[in-house]
């Protein structure tokens, strides 16, 4: 039998990994697709981000709970007016080429990213088009970097830490060629780029000069010891091929497992499946400008008609927990107020429908099979609404068509999967705004818009918590949407692999991971 092209490439990559070192094979992690680039935040996608974050580090980084903490910076001081951020660099940090990290490297990297034609994804986040405008960067000494902002921004540090920004990773100037074009990342991270064989694998090797932080593993900060000599990200586009390779021991970790594959993988001998909640959210969107749904009693009725624990258990194979807040379960801002939601109360739902004057008019729920959990949620919601007397009909369409309808605000209801936002203000910002200017916005309550703007400016945790509490309470009353649950990061790995854990950002981490001695 002839192998197809995908299987042949996978076999070749796996064979190469085995041949690389008979006694100590690399840690092998499957990727569903090849990376696009090795330059932080440039020509990137999710896999590119995951790889680059093994090589470079930023001044700050997301912790396990998605809170921003120091990384290359030992400390961060914010001026009373919120417009000056002073970073003091850690001592003893070197790049993988042996050069010591200094404030000049931070300034050089910043200028490289902020060049008008750099292609850096996050240029607009710092030039005034986004949440912050950096007006200057000073380096008063080798260990101090000072960023000046035009106005206070509670999202400045969160934006610096963003994974799609490459963590604003600090790189050595030798990362670029003499003509200024990108060569390869020379960073301070626990691993170094070794080989990129396009379409087959990307290999990293341990950084022997890595200056580790003390303490325990903590997201993209904390302890990040490289405990294996090499890591190989193997391109395995097909789920069945990846599962077979994991079972044979040809790969060690599948970093992105679907809910439907959990049970089959759990049944495999020698394989462990682990999961953690992430920052994404699936919700039922309600068009508040629709004649039927303009009455908040109508929207309240729909929210109370849904059995949220039952729905979440059904669509997540019992792994996820319901969450009626836009603040994710793992967020440091998820507190007692955010735990409050809409109780499942069919009698109350029927009473509210009657008070709203509902007379059996049809309500359409838009969904797509592109995202199975979102589609399954729509099916269950339809049945629950019908059970209280709502004439709910399902309309299934291609994802591109649904996205067009979402962007135009052309729907009554739809189940919709929002990708992760790593700050609670961004979670609210993605749904809140003026529908006249941005029809895709779901919630156009002026008070909510003002609260989101305040939360985006503030850098004080206690003040932000109060603002998010107010937003959640207001959302429960307005019901512009019904948040249902957060997504999951599910990983499967061989039992001889120790230290691998899924986490809130849904990216693989090869540091603090090792192969148990046989």
Coordinates of C-alpha atoms in Angstrom, one line a residue:
X1 CA 0.0 0.0 0.0
X2 CA 1.3 3.5 -0.9
X3 CA 1.3 6.2 1.8
X4 CA -0.5 9.4 0.9
X5 CA 1.5 12.6 0.9
X6 CA 0.5 13.6 4.5
X7 CA 1.3 10.2 6.0
X8 CA 4.6 10.1 4.1
X9 CA 5.7 13.5 5.3
X10 CA 4.7 12.6 8.9
X11 CA 6.6 9.3 8.7
X12 CA 9.7 11.1 7.3
X13 CA 9.6 13.7 10.1
X14 CA 9.1 11.1 12.8
X15 CA 11.9 8.9 11.4
X16 CA 14.2 11.9 11.4
X17 CA 13.3 12.6 15.0
X18 CA 14.2 9.0 16.0
X19 CA 17.5 9.1 14.1
X20 CA 18.5 12.4 15.6
X21 CA 19.4 10.8 18.9
X22 CA 18.9 7.1 19.7
X23 CA 19.4 7.5 23.5
X24 CA 17.6 10.8 24.0
X25 CA 15.0 11.5 21.4
X26 CA 13.6 15.0 21.2
X27 CA 10.3 15.9 22.9
X28 CA 7.9 15.5 20.0
X29 CA 4.8 17.7 19.9
X30 CA 2.2 17.6 17.0
X31 CA 1.2 20.7 15.2
X32 CA -1.8 20.6 12.9
X33 CA -0.1 22.9 10.4
X34 CA 3.3 24.4 9.7
X35 CA 4.3 27.8 11.1
X36 CA 4.3 30.9 8.9
X37 CA 7.3 32.8 10.3
X38 CA 9.9 32.8 13.2
X39 CA 9.6 36.6 13.6
X40 CA 7.6 37.5 16.7
X41 CA 4.2 38.9 15.8
X42 CA 5.0 39.2 12.1
X43 CA 3.3 37.0 9.4
X44 CA 2.1 34.9 12.3
X45 CA -0.6 32.5 13.2
X46 CA -1.4 30.5 16.3
X47 CA 1.3 27.8 15.7
X48 CA 3.9 30.5 14.9
X49 CA 3.1 32.3 18.1
X50 CA 3.4 29.1 20.1
X51 CA 6.8 28.3 18.7
X52 CA 8.2 31.8 19.0
X53 CA 7.3 32.0 22.6
X54 CA 9.7 29.2 23.4
X55 CA 12.6 31.4 22.0
X56 CA 11.9 35.0 23.0
X57 CA 10.6 36.7 26.1
X58 CA 9.2 40.1 26.8
X59 CA 9.5 42.6 29.6
X60 CA 6.2 41.2 31.0
X61 CA 4.3 38.0 30.4
X62 CA 1.0 36.3 31.2
X63 CA 0.9 34.1 34.2
X64 CA -1.0 30.9 34.6
X65 CA -4.2 32.8 35.5
X66 CA -3.6 35.3 32.5
X67 CA -2.6 38.1 34.9
X68 CA 0.4 40.1 33.6
X69 CA 3.6 39.7 35.6
X70 CA 7.2 40.7 35.2
X71 CA 9.4 38.5 33.0
X72 CA 12.6 40.1 31.7
X73 CA 11.8 43.1 33.9
X74 CA 12.5 42.6 37.6
X75 CA 10.0 45.3 38.4
X76 CA 7.6 47.8 36.8
X77 CA 6.8 51.2 38.3
X78 CA 3.8 53.2 37.1
X79 CA 3.8 57.0 37.6
X80 CA 0.8 58.5 39.5
X81 CA -0.6 60.0 36.3
X82 CA -0.5 56.5 34.6
X83 CA 1.6 57.8 31.7
X84 CA 5.1 56.7 32.6
X85 CA 6.2 53.0 32.9
X86 CA 9.6 52.3 34.3
X87 CA 11.0 48.8 33.8
X88 CA 14.0 47.7 35.8
X89 CA 15.7 44.7 34.0
X90 CA 16.7 41.5 35.7
X91 CA 20.4 41.0 36.3
X92 CA 22.3 38.1 34.7
X93 CA 20.0 37.6 31.6
X94 CA 21.8 36.9 28.4
X95 CA 20.7 36.2 24.8
X96 CA 21.3 32.7 23.4
X97 CA 24.4 34.0 21.6
X98 CA 25.9 35.0 25.0
X99 CA 25.4 38.8 24.7
X100 CA 24.1 40.4 28.0
X101 CA 20.6 41.9 27.9
X102 CA 20.6 45.7 28.3
X103 CA 18.2 48.5 28.0
X104 CA 19.7 49.3 24.6
X105 CA 18.5 45.9 23.3
X106 CA 15.0 46.7 24.5
X107 CA 15.1 50.1 22.8
X108 CA 16.5 48.6 19.6
X109 CA 13.8 45.9 19.6
X110 CA 11.0 48.4 20.2
X111 CA 12.2 50.6 17.3
X112 CA 12.4 47.5 15.1
X113 CA 8.8 46.6 15.9
X114 CA 7.5 50.2 15.6
X115 CA 9.0 50.9 12.1
X116 CA 6.2 51.8 9.8
X117 CA 6.8 48.9 7.5
X118 CA 7.8 46.3 10.1
X119 CA 4.7 44.2 9.5
X120 CA 4.3 43.8 13.3
X121 CA 0.8 42.8 14.1
X122 CA 0.6 45.0 17.2
X123 CA 2.0 48.3 15.7
X124 CA -1.5 49.8 15.9
X125 CA -1.8 48.9 19.6
X126 CA 0.9 51.4 20.5
X127 CA 0.9 54.1 17.8
X128 CA -2.4 55.8 18.9
X129 CA -4.8 53.7 16.8
X130 CA -5.3 51.2 19.7
X131 CA -5.5 51.4 23.5
X132 CA -2.1 53.2 23.9
X133 CA 0.2 55.6 22.2
X134 CA 3.8 55.4 23.2
X135 CA 5.4 58.8 22.7
X136 CA 9.0 57.9 23.6
X137 CA 11.3 55.3 25.1
X138 CA 14.3 56.3 27.3
X139 CA 17.2 54.3 28.5
X140 CA 18.8 56.2 31.4
X141 CA 21.1 53.3 32.3
X142 CA 21.8 49.8 31.2
X143 CA 19.2 48.3 33.5
X144 CA 16.4 50.8 33.1
X145 CA 13.9 51.4 30.3
X146 CA 11.2 54.1 30.5
X147 CA 8.1 54.1 28.3
X148 CA 6.1 57.4 28.0
X149 CA 2.4 57.2 27.0
X150 CA 0.3 60.0 25.7
X151 CA -2.5 59.1 28.1
X152 CA -3.1 56.5 30.8
X153 CA -3.9 53.0 29.5
X154 CA -5.0 50.1 31.7
X155 CA -4.2 47.8 28.7
X156 CA -0.6 48.8 28.1
X157 CA 1.0 45.9 29.9
X158 CA -1.6 43.5 28.7
X159 CA -0.9 44.5 25.1
X160 CA 2.9 44.1 25.6
X161 CA 2.3 40.6 26.9
X162 CA -0.1 39.5 24.1
X163 CA 0.9 36.2 22.4
X164 CA -0.1 37.4 19.0
X165 CA 2.4 40.3 19.5
X166 CA 5.1 37.7 20.1
X167 CA 5.0 38.8 23.7
X168 CA 6.8 41.9 22.4
X169 CA 9.8 39.6 22.7
X170 CA 13.2 41.3 23.1
X171 CA 15.6 40.1 20.4
X172 CA 19.3 40.7 19.8
X173 CA 20.1 43.0 16.8
X174 CA 21.8 40.1 15.1
X175 CA 18.4 38.6 14.6
X176 CA 18.3 40.6 11.4
X177 CA 20.6 40.5 8.4
X178 CA 22.9 43.4 7.4
X179 CA 20.2 44.6 5.0
X180 CA 17.6 44.8 7.9
X181 CA 15.6 41.8 6.8
X182 CA 14.7 39.1 9.3
X183 CA 17.1 36.2 9.7
X184 CA 16.2 34.1 12.9
X185 CA 15.2 34.9 16.4
X186 CA 18.0 35.4 18.9
X187 CA 16.2 35.7 22.2
X188 CA 16.5 35.0 25.9
X189 CA 14.1 32.1 26.0
X190 CA 14.7 28.5 27.2
X191 CA 15.1 27.1 23.7
X192 CA 16.9 28.1 20.5
X193 CA 15.8 27.6 16.9
X194 CA 17.7 24.7 15.4
X195 CA 16.0 23.7 12.1
X196 CA 12.8 24.5 10.2
X197 CA 12.1 21.9 7.5
X198 CA 9.0 23.4 5.9
X199 CA 5.9 21.2 5.9
X200 CA 7.6 18.6 8.1
X201 CA 8.9 19.9 11.4
X202 CA 10.5 22.7 13.4
X203 CA 13.3 21.7 15.8
X204 CA 14.5 23.6 18.8
X205 CA 17.4 22.9 21.1
X206 CA 18.0 23.7 24.7
X207 CA 19.4 27.1 25.5
X208 CA 22.4 26.4 27.8
X209 CA 22.7 30.1 28.7
X210 CA 19.1 30.4 29.9
X211 CA 18.7 32.6 33.0
X212 CA 15.7 31.0 34.8
X213 CA 13.4 32.8 37.2
X214 CA 13.1 31.3 40.6
X215 CA 9.8 29.8 41.8
X216 CA 7.3 27.5 40.1
X217 CA 6.0 27.4 36.5
X218 CA 3.6 30.3 35.9
X219 CA 2.3 30.7 32.4
X220 CA 4.8 32.5 30.2
X221 CA 6.7 33.7 33.3
X222 CA 7.9 31.9 36.4
X223 CA 10.2 28.9 36.1
X224 CA 10.8 27.8 32.5
X225 CA 13.7 25.3 32.8
X226 CA 14.5 23.5 29.5
X227 CA 14.6 19.9 30.8
X228 CA 15.1 18.2 27.5
X229 CA 17.9 18.7 25.0
X230 CA 15.6 19.2 22.0
X231 CA 12.0 19.7 21.0
X232 CA 10.5 18.9 17.7
X233 CA 7.2 20.3 16.5
X234 CA 6.0 17.7 14.0
X235 CA 3.4 18.7 11.4
X236 CA 0.5 16.2 11.6
X237 CA -2.5 17.7 9.9
X238 CA -4.8 14.7 10.3
X239 CA -6.3 13.9 13.7
X240 CA -6.4 10.1 13.1
X241 CA -2.7 10.1 12.1
X242 CA -1.8 12.0 15.2
X243 CA -3.7 9.7 17.5
X244 CA -2.0 6.6 15.8
X245 CA 1.4 8.2 16.2
X246 CA 0.7 9.0 19.8
X247 CA -0.3 5.4 20.5
X248 CA 2.8 4.0 18.8
X249 CA 5.0 6.4 20.7
X250 CA 6.1 8.3 17.5
X251 CA 5.0 11.5 19.0
X252 CA 4.8 12.4 22.7
X253 CA 2.1 15.2 22.9
X254 CA -1.0 16.2 21.0
X255 CA -1.4 19.7 22.0
X256 CA -4.9 20.5 20.7
X257 CA -7.5 17.7 21.2
X258 CA -11.1 18.1 20.3
X259 CA -13.8 17.3 22.9
X260 CA -15.0 14.3 20.7
X261 CA -11.6 12.7 20.8
X262 CA -11.2 12.8 24.6
X263 CA -13.0 9.4 25.3
X264 CA -11.1 7.5 22.5
X265 CA -7.8 8.9 23.7
X266 CA -8.5 8.1 27.3
X267 CA -9.1 4.5 26.3
X268 CA -5.6 4.1 24.9
X269 CA -3.0 2.4 27.0
X270 CA -0.1 4.5 28.0
X271 CA -1.8 7.8 27.2
X272 CA -3.0 10.6 29.6
X273 CA -5.5 13.3 28.7
X274 CA -5.6 16.5 30.6
X275 CA -7.6 19.7 30.2
X276 CA -7.9 23.3 31.6
X277 CA -10.4 26.1 31.0
X278 CA -9.3 28.8 28.5
X279 CA -10.4 32.5 27.9
X280 CA -12.6 31.9 24.9
X281 CA -16.4 32.1 25.3
X282 CA -19.4 30.8 23.4
X283 CA -22.6 32.7 23.8
X284 CA -26.1 33.2 22.5
X285 CA -26.3 36.6 20.9
X286 CA -29.6 38.5 21.0
X287 CA -30.3 41.3 18.6
X288 CA -31.7 44.0 20.9
X289 CA -33.0 46.0 17.9
X290 CA -35.2 43.2 16.6
X291 CA -38.9 44.1 17.2
X292 CA -39.5 40.9 19.2
X293 CA -36.3 41.1 21.2
X294 CA -36.3 44.8 22.0
X295 CA -38.3 44.1 25.2
X296 CA -35.8 43.1 27.9
X297 CA -38.4 40.9 29.5
X298 CA -38.4 38.8 26.3
X299 CA -34.6 38.4 26.5
X300 CA -34.8 37.6 30.2
X301 CA -37.3 34.9 29.4
X302 CA -34.9 33.3 27.0
X303 CA -32.0 33.4 29.5
X304 CA -34.1 31.7 32.2
X305 CA -35.4 29.0 29.7
X306 CA -31.9 27.6 29.4
X307 CA -30.6 24.9 31.7
X308 CA -27.0 26.1 31.7
X309 CA -25.3 23.3 33.6
X310 CA -27.1 20.7 31.5
X311 CA -26.2 22.4 28.2
X312 CA -22.5 22.9 29.1
X313 CA -22.1 19.3 30.3
X314 CA -23.7 18.0 27.0
X315 CA -21.6 20.0 24.6
X316 CA -18.3 19.6 26.5
X317 CA -18.5 15.9 27.3
X318 CA -18.9 16.9 31.0
X319 CA -15.5 18.7 31.0
X320 CA -16.5 22.4 31.1
X321 CA -18.4 24.4 33.7
X322 CA -21.2 26.9 32.8
X323 CA -20.3 30.6 32.9
X324 CA -22.8 33.4 32.4
X325 CA -20.1 36.1 32.7
X326 CA -18.0 37.6 29.9
X327 CA -15.1 37.4 32.5
X328 CA -13.6 34.0 32.0
X329 CA -13.5 31.5 34.9
X330 CA -9.7 31.6 35.0
X331 CA -9.5 35.4 35.0
X332 CA -8.2 37.1 38.1
X333 CA -11.3 39.3 37.8
X334 CA -13.7 36.4 38.1
X335 CA -15.2 36.9 41.6
X336 CA -18.3 36.5 43.6
X337 CA -20.4 38.9 41.4
X338 CA -19.3 37.2 38.2
X339 CA -20.5 33.8 39.6
X340 CA -24.1 35.0 39.5
X341 CA -26.1 34.0 36.5
X342 CA -29.6 33.3 35.2
X343 CA -31.2 30.5 37.1
X344 CA -33.0 27.8 35.1
X345 CA -36.6 28.7 35.7
X346 CA -39.1 27.6 33.1
X347 CA -42.1 29.0 35.0
X348 CA -40.5 32.4 35.3
X349 CA -39.6 32.2 31.6
X350 CA -43.2 31.6 30.6
X351 CA -44.4 34.4 32.9
X352 CA -42.0 36.9 31.3
X353 CA -43.0 35.8 27.8
X354 CA -46.6 36.5 28.7
X355 CA -45.7 39.9 30.2
X356 CA -43.7 40.8 27.1
X357 CA -46.8 40.1 24.9
X358 CA -45.2 37.1 23.1
X359 CA -47.8 35.3 20.9
X360 CA -45.8 32.6 19.3
X361 CA -44.0 34.5 16.6
X362 CA -41.0 32.7 15.1
X363 CA -37.5 33.3 16.5
X364 CA -34.6 32.1 14.4
X365 CA -31.3 30.9 15.9
X366 CA -28.4 31.0 13.4
X367 CA -25.6 28.6 13.8
X368 CA -22.9 26.7 11.8
X369 CA -21.4 23.2 11.8
X370 CA -17.9 24.7 11.5
X371 CA -17.7 24.8 15.3
X372 CA -19.4 21.6 16.7
X373 CA -19.8 22.9 20.2
X374 CA -21.5 26.1 19.0
X375 CA -23.7 24.0 16.7
X376 CA -24.6 21.5 19.4
X377 CA -25.4 24.4 21.8
X378 CA -27.9 25.8 19.2
X379 CA -29.7 22.5 19.0
X380 CA -30.0 22.2 22.7
X381 CA -31.1 25.9 23.1
X382 CA -33.8 25.4 20.5
X383 CA -35.2 22.4 22.4
X384 CA -35.2 24.3 25.7
X385 CA -36.9 27.4 24.2
X386 CA -39.5 25.3 22.5
X387 CA -40.2 23.6 25.9
X388 CA -41.3 26.9 27.4
X389 CA -43.4 27.8 24.3
X390 CA -41.0 29.8 22.1
X391 CA -41.4 29.1 18.4
X392 CA -37.7 28.7 17.8
X393 CA -36.3 27.6 14.5
X394 CA -32.7 26.7 13.7
X395 CA -31.0 28.1 10.6
X396 CA -27.6 26.4 9.8
X397 CA -25.3 28.1 7.4
X398 CA -21.6 28.2 6.3
X399 CA -19.3 29.9 8.7
X400 CA -18.4 32.7 6.3
X401 CA -22.1 33.5 5.8
X402 CA -22.8 33.5 9.5
X403 CA -19.8 35.8 10.0
X404 CA -21.2 38.2 7.4
X405 CA -24.5 38.2 9.2
X406 CA -22.8 38.8 12.6
X407 CA -20.7 41.7 11.2
X408 CA -23.9 43.3 9.7
X409 CA -25.9 42.7 12.9
X410 CA -28.4 40.8 10.6
X411 CA -29.9 38.2 12.9
X412 CA -32.4 37.6 15.7
X413 CA -30.3 35.1 17.7
X414 CA -27.1 33.2 17.0
X415 CA -24.7 31.0 18.8
X416 CA -21.3 32.5 18.4
X417 CA -17.7 31.4 19.5
X418 CA -15.5 34.3 20.5
X419 CA -11.8 33.7 20.6
X420 CA -9.9 34.4 23.8
X421 CA -9.4 37.9 25.1
X422 CA -6.8 37.9 27.9
X423 CA -8.0 41.0 29.7
X424 CA -11.6 41.4 31.0
X425 CA -11.8 44.8 29.5
X426 CA -11.2 43.3 26.1
X427 CA -13.8 40.7 26.7
X428 CA -16.4 43.4 27.2
X429 CA -15.0 45.5 24.5
X430 CA -15.6 42.8 21.9
X431 CA -19.3 42.9 22.4
X432 CA -19.9 46.5 23.5
X433 CA -20.2 49.6 21.3
X434 CA -22.3 51.8 19.1
X435 CA -24.3 49.6 16.7
X436 CA -24.7 52.6 14.3
X437 CA -20.9 52.7 13.8
X438 CA -20.2 49.0 14.3
X439 CA -23.2 46.8 13.6
X440 CA -21.3 43.7 14.9
X441 CA -21.5 45.1 18.4
X442 CA -24.1 43.3 20.6
X443 CA -24.5 45.7 23.5
X444 CA -25.0 49.4 22.9
X445 CA -26.0 50.5 26.4
X446 CA -24.3 53.9 26.9
X447 CA -23.6 53.1 30.5
X448 CA -21.9 49.9 29.6
X449 CA -19.8 51.6 26.9
X450 CA -18.6 54.2 29.5
X451 CA -17.8 51.5 32.0
X452 CA -15.7 49.6 29.4
X453 CA -13.8 52.8 28.6
X454 CA -13.1 53.4 32.3
X455 CA -11.8 49.8 32.7
X456 CA -9.6 50.2 29.7
X457 CA -7.9 53.3 31.1
X458 CA -7.5 52.1 34.7
X459 CA -4.5 50.2 35.9
X460 CA -5.7 49.8 39.5
X461 CA -6.9 46.2 40.1
X462 CA -9.5 47.1 42.8
X463 CA -11.0 49.8 40.7
X464 CA -11.2 47.5 37.6
X465 CA -12.8 44.8 39.7
X466 CA -15.6 47.2 40.7
X467 CA -16.1 48.2 37.1
X468 CA -16.3 44.6 35.9
X469 CA -18.7 43.8 38.7
X470 CA -20.9 46.7 37.5
X471 CA -20.7 45.5 33.9
X472 CA -21.7 42.0 34.8
X473 CA -24.7 43.1 36.9
X474 CA -25.9 45.4 34.2
X475 CA -25.5 42.7 31.6
X476 CA -27.6 40.3 33.6
X477 CA -30.4 42.9 33.6
X478 CA -30.0 43.9 29.9
X479 CA -29.4 40.4 28.4
X480 CA -27.9 41.6 25.1
X481 CA -26.3 38.1 25.0
X482 CA -26.2 35.0 27.1
X483 CA -22.6 33.8 27.8
X484 CA -22.8 30.0 28.0
X485 CA -19.3 28.6 28.8
X486 CA -15.6 29.0 28.3
X487 CA -13.6 26.8 26.0
X488 CA -11.1 24.1 27.0
X489 CA -7.4 23.4 26.3
X490 CA -7.2 19.6 26.0
X491 CA -3.9 17.9 25.6
X492 CA -3.0 14.2 25.3
X493 CA 0.5 12.8 26.1
X494 CA 2.4 9.6 26.6
X495 CA 2.6 8.5 30.3
X496 CA 6.4 8.8 30.3
X497 CA 6.1 12.5 29.7
X498 CA 6.2 14.4 33.0
X499 CA 5.3 18.1 33.6
X500 CA 3.1 18.8 30.6
X501 CA 0.0 20.8 31.4
X502 CA -2.7 22.6 29.4
X503 CA -3.5 26.1 30.5
X504 CA -5.6 29.2 30.0
X505 CA -3.9 30.5 26.9
X506 CA -4.2 27.2 24.9
X507 CA -0.6 27.0 23.8
X508 CA 1.9 24.2 24.2
X509 CA 4.8 24.7 26.6
X510 CA 7.9 22.5 26.3
X511 CA 9.7 23.9 29.3
X512 CA 9.5 22.2 32.7
X513 CA 8.6 19.0 30.7
X514 CA 10.8 15.9 30.7
X515 CA 10.8 12.3 29.8
X516 CA 10.8 9.9 32.7
X517 CA 13.8 7.6 33.0
X518 CA 13.1 4.0 32.0

